[in-house]
Amino acid sequence: MQKIAMLGGGFIGRFYAESLHGQRSRDKVIAIYARREETARKFADDYGCSFLSTDLEEVIAHPDVTMVCIALPNNLHALAVELCAKHKKNVICTKPLGRTADEALTMMKLVEDAGLFGGYLEDLCYSPKFLKAMETVRNGALGRILWAKSREAHPGPHSNWFWDKEQAGGGCMLDLGCHCVEIARNFIGKDVRPVEVMCWAATQVKPIDAEDHAIALVKYENGAIGQFEVSWAFRGGMDLRDEVMGTEGTIWINNFLRTGFEMFTTGKGADYVAEKAESNTGWLFPVGDEVNDLGYNHMFTDMFAAAEEGRDPAETFYDGYVVNAILDAAYKSADTKQWEPVQLPVWRGREGLTMETTLTDYDADHYLIKQEMTHDGRNKVILKEKVSGKIVERDLL
């Protein structure tokens, strides 16, 4: 059983508590820190916490706490981790790990040097659809992964601090791009080094200093490409989609906006529909079990099982650091309008990978480009002659 100190009593802290008390049943949030006493008291009443405080260190140091869960604004993550290291408390932290790679690396080293468990709460890498897709990719059904694309777009976050560039560290790219980058890393291979990034970002709609829309390409050492599209200016709810393309197949995932659950209502008696839904009238797209469908249940099960078994979880502080490094390069590219290198002074993956060959032998004299059945019933191959380089086609009997 984990006895958890929740740091943050807002939107994400409550989502976490719903999952923590529901999935394994034996885990319990026993202490809550919030910056406002009324928030802490409301959270404690709702989730049965025996201890509440507006003093961050007091909650972390509580003698009964076995695991600290950071659900705070981005600018407070490093301080919370520093206090966890001081008081020898295992820690799990919401995304993004830091505002920059340097900040994330400092947090990672604090946890590792103290010999503590550190888990990175990247929930979208634990959603049921993602886990099934990853199993398929690992089994080789898609062949060699060429391209992984992830999109998250919605009308913007819930709390005021997200919109403050100093507290948040960035805009939609840091808030949403961290999800998308890590999703693509998983599909491509987390041991494959990200090399460089090309990014466009702009503030198109919101009256803020940070970006509210961004698109980027991440080039990997083996030739694969990751792509993310993120927005705080999208209208119509929350759009979560992933696409994976390999040499032998393709996966499309729609996690939220089109879930197979649709309804129409005039709005009479309607209330909450789904996270970041913009309306409760007309045609709506509810989510059957948000906590589960967004990955929280599987995430906390993995985190606590890993801590108890003495192993790493699927998502670690190191992963959060790599994500921050990729996003640092994306922010620089958005300014310079050029490909920018990903700076990773600590890299624990494979080295010296090269792009795999695109040449597939058809016979001794030809490479295969494509084989297909045509509308008129022919079985046709398109080939490239090895010696001359000439492209030819041939009907098969």
PDB file of N, CA and C in Angstrom, residues 240-324:
ATOM      1  N   LEU A 240      -7.411  14.360 -29.427  1.00  0.00           N
ATOM      2  CA  LEU A 240      -6.224  13.560 -29.144  1.00  0.00           C
ATOM      3  C   LEU A 240      -6.120  12.467 -30.192  1.00  0.00           C
ATOM      4  N   ARG A 241      -5.127  12.570 -31.081  1.00  0.00           N
ATOM      5  CA  ARG A 241      -4.979  11.577 -32.149  1.00  0.00           C
ATOM      6  C   ARG A 241      -3.517  11.216 -32.350  1.00  0.00           C
ATOM      7  N   ASP A 242      -3.285   9.948 -32.642  1.00  0.00           N
ATOM      8  CA  ASP A 242      -1.943   9.474 -32.965  1.00  0.00           C
ATOM      9  C   ASP A 242      -1.990   8.684 -34.267  1.00  0.00           C
ATOM     10  N   GLU A 243      -0.905   8.781 -35.038  1.00  0.00           N
ATOM     11  CA  GLU A 243      -0.756   7.982 -36.258  1.00  0.00           C
ATOM     12  C   GLU A 243       0.654   7.410 -36.287  1.00  0.00           C
ATOM     13  N   VAL A 244       0.756   6.139 -36.627  1.00  0.00           N
ATOM     14  CA  VAL A 244       2.054   5.474 -36.725  1.00  0.00           C
ATOM     15  C   VAL A 244       2.131   4.772 -38.074  1.00  0.00           C
ATOM     16  N   MET A 245       3.197   5.028 -38.807  1.00  0.00           N
ATOM     17  CA  MET A 245       3.370   4.405 -40.114  1.00  0.00           C
ATOM     18  C   MET A 245       4.678   3.623 -40.123  1.00  0.00           C
ATOM     19  N   GLY A 246       4.589   2.358 -40.540  1.00  0.00           N
ATOM     20  CA  GLY A 246       5.762   1.518 -40.688  1.00  0.00           C
ATOM     21  C   GLY A 246       5.841   0.934 -42.078  1.00  0.00           C
ATOM     22  N   THR A 247       6.891   0.184 -42.328  1.00  0.00           N
ATOM     23  CA  THR A 247       7.081  -0.413 -43.652  1.00  0.00           C
ATOM     24  C   THR A 247       6.032  -1.463 -43.965  1.00  0.00           C
ATOM     25  N   GLU A 248       5.360  -2.008 -42.917  1.00  0.00           N
ATOM     26  CA  GLU A 248       4.399  -3.084 -43.133  1.00  0.00           C
ATOM     27  C   GLU A 248       2.994  -2.745 -42.656  1.00  0.00           C
ATOM     28  N   GLY A 249       2.773  -1.527 -42.189  1.00  0.00           N
ATOM     29  CA  GLY A 249       1.427  -1.225 -41.717  1.00  0.00           C
ATOM     30  C   GLY A 249       1.296   0.148 -41.100  1.00  0.00           C
ATOM     31  N   THR A 250       0.073   0.464 -40.699  1.00  0.00           N
ATOM     32  CA  THR A 250      -0.277   1.778 -40.169  1.00  0.00           C
ATOM     33  C   THR A 250      -1.258   1.621 -39.018  1.00  0.00           C
ATOM     34  N   ILE A 251      -1.149   2.489 -38.016  1.00  0.00           N
ATOM     35  CA  ILE A 251      -2.118   2.554 -36.923  1.00  0.00           C
ATOM     36  C   ILE A 251      -2.647   3.980 -36.833  1.00  0.00           C
ATOM     37  N   TRP A 252      -3.955   4.103 -36.689  1.00  0.00           N
ATOM     38  CA  TRP A 252      -4.591   5.377 -36.375  1.00  0.00           C
ATOM     39  C   TRP A 252      -5.279   5.227 -35.030  1.00  0.00           C
ATOM     40  N   ILE A 253      -5.064   6.178 -34.142  1.00  0.00           N
ATOM     41  CA  ILE A 253      -5.704   6.154 -32.829  1.00  0.00           C
ATOM     42  C   ILE A 253      -6.437   7.470 -32.619  1.00  0.00           C
ATOM     43  N   ASN A 254      -7.691   7.394 -32.200  1.00  0.00           N
ATOM     44  CA  ASN A 254      -8.447   8.575 -31.793  1.00  0.00           C
ATOM     45  C   ASN A 254      -8.874   8.363 -30.352  1.00  0.00           C
ATOM     46  N   ASN A 255      -8.277   9.117 -29.432  1.00  0.00           N
ATOM     47  CA  ASN A 255      -8.482   8.866 -28.015  1.00  0.00           C
ATOM     48  C   ASN A 255      -9.671   9.590 -27.411  1.00  0.00           C
ATOM     49  N   PHE A 256     -10.112  10.695 -27.990  1.00  0.00           N
ATOM     50  CA  PHE A 256     -11.055  11.519 -27.237  1.00  0.00           C
ATOM     51  C   PHE A 256     -12.214  12.081 -28.049  1.00  0.00           C
ATOM     52  N   LEU A 257     -11.945  12.809 -29.097  1.00  0.00           N
ATOM     53  CA  LEU A 257     -13.015  13.566 -29.730  1.00  0.00           C
ATOM     54  C   LEU A 257     -13.984  12.673 -30.497  1.00  0.00           C
ATOM     55  N   ARG A 258     -13.486  11.592 -31.066  1.00  0.00           N
ATOM     56  CA  ARG A 258     -14.345  10.614 -31.731  1.00  0.00           C
ATOM     57  C   ARG A 258     -14.092   9.266 -31.078  1.00  0.00           C
ATOM     58  N   THR A 259     -14.936   8.926 -30.114  1.00  0.00           N
ATOM     59  CA  THR A 259     -14.707   7.758 -29.272  1.00  0.00           C
ATOM     60  C   THR A 259     -15.679   6.616 -29.554  1.00  0.00           C
ATOM     61  N   GLY A 260     -16.611   6.810 -30.497  1.00  0.00           N
ATOM     62  CA  GLY A 260     -17.661   5.815 -30.705  1.00  0.00           C
ATOM     63  C   GLY A 260     -18.849   6.035 -29.795  1.00  0.00           C
ATOM     64  N   PHE A 261     -18.847   7.117 -29.028  1.00  0.00           N
ATOM     65  CA  PHE A 261     -19.943   7.461 -28.114  1.00  0.00           C
ATOM     66  C   PHE A 261     -20.414   8.856 -28.506  1.00  0.00           C
ATOM     67  N   GLU A 262     -21.587   8.955 -29.097  1.00  0.00           N
ATOM     68  CA  GLU A 262     -22.122  10.237 -29.537  1.00  0.00           C
ATOM     69  C   GLU A 262     -23.551  10.392 -29.022  1.00  0.00           C
ATOM     70  N   MET A 263     -23.902  11.613 -28.670  1.00  0.00           N
ATOM     71  CA  MET A 263     -25.281  11.850 -28.226  1.00  0.00           C
ATOM     72  C   MET A 263     -25.703  13.269 -28.592  1.00  0.00           C
ATOM     73  N   PHE A 264     -27.004  13.477 -28.641  1.00  0.00           N
ATOM     74  CA  PHE A 264     -27.558  14.813 -28.876  1.00  0.00           C
ATOM     75  C   PHE A 264     -28.433  15.178 -27.685  1.00  0.00           C
ATOM     76  N   THR A 265     -28.340  16.454 -27.239  1.00  0.00           N
ATOM     77  CA  THR A 265     -29.199  16.931 -26.164  1.00  0.00           C
ATOM     78  C   THR A 265     -29.511  18.401 -26.372  1.00  0.00           C
ATOM     79  N   THR A 266     -30.687  18.811 -25.954  1.00  0.00           N
ATOM     80  CA  THR A 266     -31.052  20.224 -25.996  1.00  0.00           C
ATOM     81  C   THR A 266     -30.363  21.001 -24.887  1.00  0.00           C
ATOM     82  N   GLY A 267     -29.811  20.276 -23.930  1.00  0.00           N
ATOM     83  CA  GLY A 267     -29.137  20.916 -22.814  1.00  0.00           C
ATOM     84  C   GLY A 267     -29.933  20.878 -21.535  1.00  0.00           C
ATOM     85  N   LYS A 268     -31.180  20.459 -21.599  1.00  0.00           N
ATOM     86  CA  LYS A 268     -32.007  20.391 -20.398  1.00  0.00           C
ATOM     87  C   LYS A 268     -31.452  19.312 -19.469  1.00  0.00           C
ATOM     88  N   GLY A 269     -31.006  19.727 -18.295  1.00  0.00           N
ATOM     89  CA  GLY A 269     -30.469  18.773 -17.334  1.00  0.00           C
ATOM     90  C   GLY A 269     -29.041  18.363 -17.615  1.00  0.00           C
ATOM     91  N   ALA A 270     -28.421  18.909 -18.664  1.00  0.00           N
ATOM     92  CA  ALA A 270     -27.057  18.505 -19.016  1.00  0.00           C
ATOM     93  C   ALA A 270     -26.055  19.202 -18.107  1.00  0.00           C
ATOM     94  N   ASP A 271     -24.965  18.516 -17.842  1.00  0.00           N
ATOM     95  CA  ASP A 271     -23.917  19.076 -17.000  1.00  0.00           C
ATOM     96  C   ASP A 271     -22.569  18.765 -17.643  1.00  0.00           C
ATOM     97  N   TYR A 272     -21.647  18.182 -16.900  1.00  0.00           N
ATOM     98  CA  TYR A 272     -20.322  17.852 -17.408  1.00  0.00           C
ATOM     99  C   TYR A 272     -20.412  16.758 -18.466  1.00  0.00           C
ATOM    100  N   VAL A 273     -19.683  16.935 -19.564  1.00  0.00           N
ATOM    101  CA  VAL A 273     -19.691  15.957 -20.651  1.00  0.00           C
ATOM    102  C   VAL A 273     -18.350  15.242 -20.742  1.00  0.00           C
ATOM    103  N   ALA A 274     -17.281  16.004 -20.913  1.00  0.00           N
ATOM    104  CA  ALA A 274     -15.931  15.443 -21.004  1.00  0.00           C
ATOM    105  C   ALA A 274     -14.945  16.586 -20.804  1.00  0.00           C
ATOM    106  N   GLU A 275     -13.703  16.251 -20.482  1.00  0.00           N
ATOM    107  CA  GLU A 275     -12.694  17.274 -20.258  1.00  0.00           C
ATOM    108  C   GLU A 275     -12.568  18.192 -21.468  1.00  0.00           C
ATOM    109  N   LYS A 276     -12.641  19.492 -21.205  1.00  0.00           N
ATOM    110  CA  LYS A 276     -12.470  20.558 -22.192  1.00  0.00           C
ATOM    111  C   LYS A 276     -13.537  20.554 -23.284  1.00  0.00           C
ATOM    112  N   ALA A 277     -14.645  19.842 -23.062  1.00  0.00           N
ATOM    113  CA  ALA A 277     -15.779  19.973 -23.971  1.00  0.00           C
ATOM    114  C   ALA A 277     -16.274  21.417 -23.896  1.00  0.00           C
ATOM    115  N   GLU A 278     -16.616  21.995 -25.041  1.00  0.00           N
ATOM    116  CA  GLU A 278     -16.967  23.420 -25.063  1.00  0.00           C
ATOM    117  C   GLU A 278     -18.461  23.667 -24.927  1.00  0.00           C
ATOM    118  N   SER A 279     -19.245  22.608 -24.932  1.00  0.00           N
ATOM    119  CA  SER A 279     -20.687  22.781 -24.911  1.00  0.00           C
ATOM    120  C   SER A 279     -21.341  21.579 -24.232  1.00  0.00           C
ATOM    121  N   ASN A 280     -22.545  21.791 -23.700  1.00  0.00           N
ATOM    122  CA  ASN A 280     -23.322  20.653 -23.215  1.00  0.00           C
ATOM    123  C   ASN A 280     -24.682  20.588 -23.922  1.00  0.00           C
ATOM    124  N   THR A 281     -24.718  21.157 -25.139  1.00  0.00           N
ATOM    125  CA  THR A 281     -25.909  21.066 -25.966  1.00  0.00           C
ATOM    126  C   THR A 281     -25.519  20.645 -27.378  1.00  0.00           C
ATOM    127  N   GLY A 282     -26.507  20.181 -28.127  1.00  0.00           N
ATOM    128  CA  GLY A 282     -26.254  19.733 -29.496  1.00  0.00           C
ATOM    129  C   GLY A 282     -25.639  18.351 -29.523  1.00  0.00           C
ATOM    130  N   TRP A 283     -24.893  18.060 -30.590  1.00  0.00           N
ATOM    131  CA  TRP A 283     -24.209  16.772 -30.694  1.00  0.00           C
ATOM    132  C   TRP A 283     -22.953  16.804 -29.825  1.00  0.00           C
ATOM    133  N   LEU A 284     -22.845  15.826 -28.941  1.00  0.00           N
ATOM    134  CA  LEU A 284     -21.746  15.758 -27.982  1.00  0.00           C
ATOM    135  C   LEU A 284     -21.039  14.415 -28.096  1.00  0.00           C
ATOM    136  N   PHE A 285     -19.810  14.389 -27.596  1.00  0.00           N
ATOM    137  CA  PHE A 285     -18.981  13.191 -27.689  1.00  0.00           C
ATOM    138  C   PHE A 285     -18.440  12.849 -26.303  1.00  0.00           C
ATOM    139  N   PRO A 286     -19.254  12.227 -25.478  1.00  0.00           N
ATOM    140  CA  PRO A 286     -18.816  11.876 -24.119  1.00  0.00           C
ATOM    141  C   PRO A 286     -17.735  10.799 -24.146  1.00  0.00           C
ATOM    142  N   VAL A 287     -17.050  10.663 -23.016  1.00  0.00           N
ATOM    143  CA  VAL A 287     -16.028   9.634 -22.857  1.00  0.00           C
ATOM    144  C   VAL A 287     -16.504   8.676 -21.777  1.00  0.00           C
ATOM    145  N   GLY A 288     -16.421   7.385 -22.063  1.00  0.00           N
ATOM    146  CA  GLY A 288     -16.987   6.390 -21.156  1.00  0.00           C
ATOM    147  C   GLY A 288     -16.393   6.444 -19.764  1.00  0.00           C
ATOM    148  N   ASP A 289     -15.075   6.460 -19.653  1.00  0.00           N
ATOM    149  CA  ASP A 289     -14.381   6.480 -18.358  1.00  0.00           C
ATOM    150  C   ASP A 289     -13.116   7.299 -18.548  1.00  0.00           C
ATOM    151  N   GLU A 290     -13.202   8.599 -18.282  1.00  0.00           N
ATOM    152  CA  GLU A 290     -12.077   9.495 -18.574  1.00  0.00           C
ATOM    153  C   GLU A 290     -10.801   9.085 -17.857  1.00  0.00           C
ATOM    154  N   VAL A 291     -10.917   8.759 -16.572  1.00  0.00           N
ATOM    155  CA  VAL A 291      -9.729   8.422 -15.793  1.00  0.00           C
ATOM    156  C   VAL A 291      -8.997   7.238 -16.415  1.00  0.00           C
ATOM    157  N   ASN A 292      -9.750   6.249 -16.863  1.00  0.00           N
ATOM    158  CA  ASN A 292      -9.141   5.075 -17.481  1.00  0.00           C
ATOM    159  C   ASN A 292      -8.694   5.362 -18.912  1.00  0.00           C
ATOM    160  N   ASP A 293      -9.558   6.011 -19.693  1.00  0.00           N
ATOM    161  CA  ASP A 293      -9.256   6.233 -21.104  1.00  0.00           C
ATOM    162  C   ASP A 293      -8.074   7.163 -21.304  1.00  0.00           C
ATOM    163  N   LEU A 294      -7.804   8.036 -20.336  1.00  0.00           N
ATOM    164  CA  LEU A 294      -6.651   8.929 -20.426  1.00  0.00           C
ATOM    165  C   LEU A 294      -5.387   8.305 -19.838  1.00  0.00           C
ATOM    166  N   GLY A 295      -5.484   7.083 -19.346  1.00  0.00           N
ATOM    167  CA  GLY A 295      -4.293   6.347 -18.945  1.00  0.00           C
ATOM    168  C   GLY A 295      -3.932   6.388 -17.479  1.00  0.00           C
ATOM    169  N   TYR A 296      -4.681   7.150 -16.661  1.00  0.00           N
ATOM    170  CA  TYR A 296      -4.286   7.316 -15.261  1.00  0.00           C
ATOM    171  C   TYR A 296      -4.247   5.989 -14.502  1.00  0.00           C
ATOM    172  N   ASN A 297      -5.230   5.134 -14.709  1.00  0.00           N
ATOM    173  CA  ASN A 297      -5.279   3.876 -13.959  1.00  0.00           C
ATOM    174  C   ASN A 297      -4.056   3.009 -14.238  1.00  0.00           C
ATOM    175  N   HIS A 298      -3.759   2.782 -15.500  1.00  0.00           N
ATOM    176  CA  HIS A 298      -2.602   1.952 -15.858  1.00  0.00           C
ATOM    177  C   HIS A 298      -1.303   2.624 -15.419  1.00  0.00           C
ATOM    178  N   MET A 299      -1.272   3.955 -15.476  1.00  0.00           N
ATOM    179  CA  MET A 299      -0.062   4.685 -15.105  1.00  0.00           C
ATOM    180  C   MET A 299       0.276   4.475 -13.628  1.00  0.00           C
ATOM    181  N   PHE A 300      -0.699   4.693 -12.747  1.00  0.00           N
ATOM    182  CA  PHE A 300      -0.406   4.554 -11.326  1.00  0.00           C
ATOM    183  C   PHE A 300      -0.167   3.099 -10.931  1.00  0.00           C
ATOM    184  N   THR A 301      -0.828   2.174 -11.580  1.00  0.00           N
ATOM    185  CA  THR A 301      -0.560   0.762 -11.314  1.00  0.00           C
ATOM    186  C   THR A 301       0.893   0.426 -11.634  1.00  0.00           C
ATOM    187  N   ASP A 302       1.385   0.900 -12.785  1.00  0.00           N
ATOM    188  CA  ASP A 302       2.774   0.660 -13.160  1.00  0.00           C
ATOM    189  C   ASP A 302       3.728   1.361 -12.205  1.00  0.00           C
ATOM    190  N   MET A 303       3.419   2.621 -11.851  1.00  0.00           N
ATOM    191  CA  MET A 303       4.305   3.374 -10.968  1.00  0.00           C
ATOM    192  C   MET A 303       4.488   2.665  -9.631  1.00  0.00           C
ATOM    193  N   PHE A 304       3.399   2.294  -8.997  1.00  0.00           N
ATOM    194  CA  PHE A 304       3.494   1.733  -7.651  1.00  0.00           C
ATOM    195  C   PHE A 304       4.018   0.307  -7.670  1.00  0.00           C
ATOM    196  N   ALA A 305       3.644  -0.452  -8.682  1.00  0.00           N
ATOM    197  CA  ALA A 305       4.193  -1.803  -8.806  1.00  0.00           C
ATOM    198  C   ALA A 305       5.705  -1.731  -9.014  1.00  0.00           C
ATOM    199  N   ALA A 306       6.155  -0.791  -9.828  1.00  0.00           N
ATOM    200  CA  ALA A 306       7.589  -0.632 -10.081  1.00  0.00           C
ATOM    201  C   ALA A 306       8.325  -0.248  -8.800  1.00  0.00           C
ATOM    202  N   ALA A 307       7.756   0.692  -8.034  1.00  0.00           N
ATOM    203  CA  ALA A 307       8.392   1.121  -6.789  1.00  0.00           C
ATOM    204  C   ALA A 307       8.510  -0.043  -5.809  1.00  0.00           C
ATOM    205  N   GLU A 308       7.466  -0.855  -5.751  1.00  0.00           N
ATOM    206  CA  GLU A 308       7.459  -1.974  -4.807  1.00  0.00           C
ATOM    207  C   GLU A 308       8.334  -3.136  -5.266  1.00  0.00           C
ATOM    208  N   GLU A 309       8.522  -3.257  -6.576  1.00  0.00           N
ATOM    209  CA  GLU A 309       9.335  -4.349  -7.118  1.00  0.00           C
ATOM    210  C   GLU A 309      10.791  -3.950  -7.334  1.00  0.00           C
ATOM    211  N   GLY A 310      11.127  -2.676  -7.077  1.00  0.00           N
ATOM    212  CA  GLY A 310      12.485  -2.218  -7.240  1.00  0.00           C
ATOM    213  C   GLY A 310      12.936  -2.111  -8.680  1.00  0.00           C
ATOM    214  N   ARG A 311      12.034  -1.791  -9.585  1.00  0.00           N
ATOM    215  CA  ARG A 311      12.368  -1.631 -11.001  1.00  0.00           C
ATOM    216  C   ARG A 311      11.962  -0.238 -11.470  1.00  0.00           C
ATOM    217  N   ASP A 312      12.395   0.117 -12.685  1.00  0.00           N
ATOM    218  CA  ASP A 312      11.965   1.378 -13.279  1.00  0.00           C
ATOM    219  C   ASP A 312      10.552   1.247 -13.830  1.00  0.00           C
ATOM    220  N   PRO A 313       9.759   2.309 -13.731  1.00  0.00           N
ATOM    221  CA  PRO A 313       8.469   2.309 -14.430  1.00  0.00           C
ATOM    222  C   PRO A 313       8.679   2.515 -15.919  1.00  0.00           C
ATOM    223  N   ALA A 314       7.622   2.393 -16.695  1.00  0.00           N
ATOM    224  CA  ALA A 314       7.732   2.603 -18.142  1.00  0.00           C
ATOM    225  C   ALA A 314       8.141   4.034 -18.469  1.00  0.00           C
ATOM    226  N   GLU A 315       7.775   4.990 -17.610  1.00  0.00           N
ATOM    227  CA  GLU A 315       8.113   6.399 -17.817  1.00  0.00           C
ATOM    228  C   GLU A 315       8.861   6.920 -16.593  1.00  0.00           C
ATOM    229  N   THR A 316      10.111   7.309 -16.790  1.00  0.00           N
ATOM    230  CA  THR A 316      10.988   7.726 -15.706  1.00  0.00           C
ATOM    231  C   THR A 316      11.328   9.211 -15.793  1.00  0.00           C
ATOM    232  N   PHE A 317      12.011   9.711 -14.761  1.00  0.00           N
ATOM    233  CA  PHE A 317      12.500  11.093 -14.812  1.00  0.00           C
ATOM    234  C   PHE A 317      13.449  11.275 -15.998  1.00  0.00           C
ATOM    235  N   TYR A 318      14.195  10.234 -16.349  1.00  0.00           N
ATOM    236  CA  TYR A 318      15.080  10.335 -17.512  1.00  0.00           C
ATOM    237  C   TYR A 318      14.266  10.612 -18.779  1.00  0.00           C
ATOM    238  N   ASP A 319      13.133   9.938 -18.931  1.00  0.00           N
ATOM    239  CA  ASP A 319      12.278  10.184 -20.100  1.00  0.00           C
ATOM    240  C   ASP A 319      11.784  11.621 -20.109  1.00  0.00           C
ATOM    241  N   GLY A 320      11.396  12.128 -18.929  1.00  0.00           N
ATOM    242  CA  GLY A 320      10.957  13.518 -18.853  1.00  0.00           C
ATOM    243  C   GLY A 320      12.053  14.483 -19.258  1.00  0.00           C
ATOM    244  N   TYR A 321      13.287  14.174 -18.885  1.00  0.00           N
ATOM    245  CA  TYR A 321      14.440  14.999 -19.265  1.00  0.00           C
ATOM    246  C   TYR A 321      14.637  15.002 -20.783  1.00  0.00           C
ATOM    247  N   VAL A 322      14.559  13.828 -21.430  1.00  0.00           N
ATOM    248  CA  VAL A 322      14.730  13.763 -22.889  1.00  0.00           C
ATOM    249  C   VAL A 322      13.636  14.562 -23.591  1.00  0.00           C
ATOM    250  N   VAL A 323      12.416  14.449 -23.103  1.00  0.00           N
ATOM    251  CA  VAL A 323      11.311  15.219 -23.676  1.00  0.00           C
ATOM    252  C   VAL A 323      11.595  16.715 -23.578  1.00  0.00           C
ATOM    253  N   ASN A 324      12.040  17.172 -22.407  1.00  0.00           N
ATOM    254  CA  ASN A 324      12.370  18.587 -22.250  1.00  0.00           C
ATOM    255  C   ASN A 324      13.471  19.022 -23.209  1.00  0.00           C
TER     256      ASN A 324
END
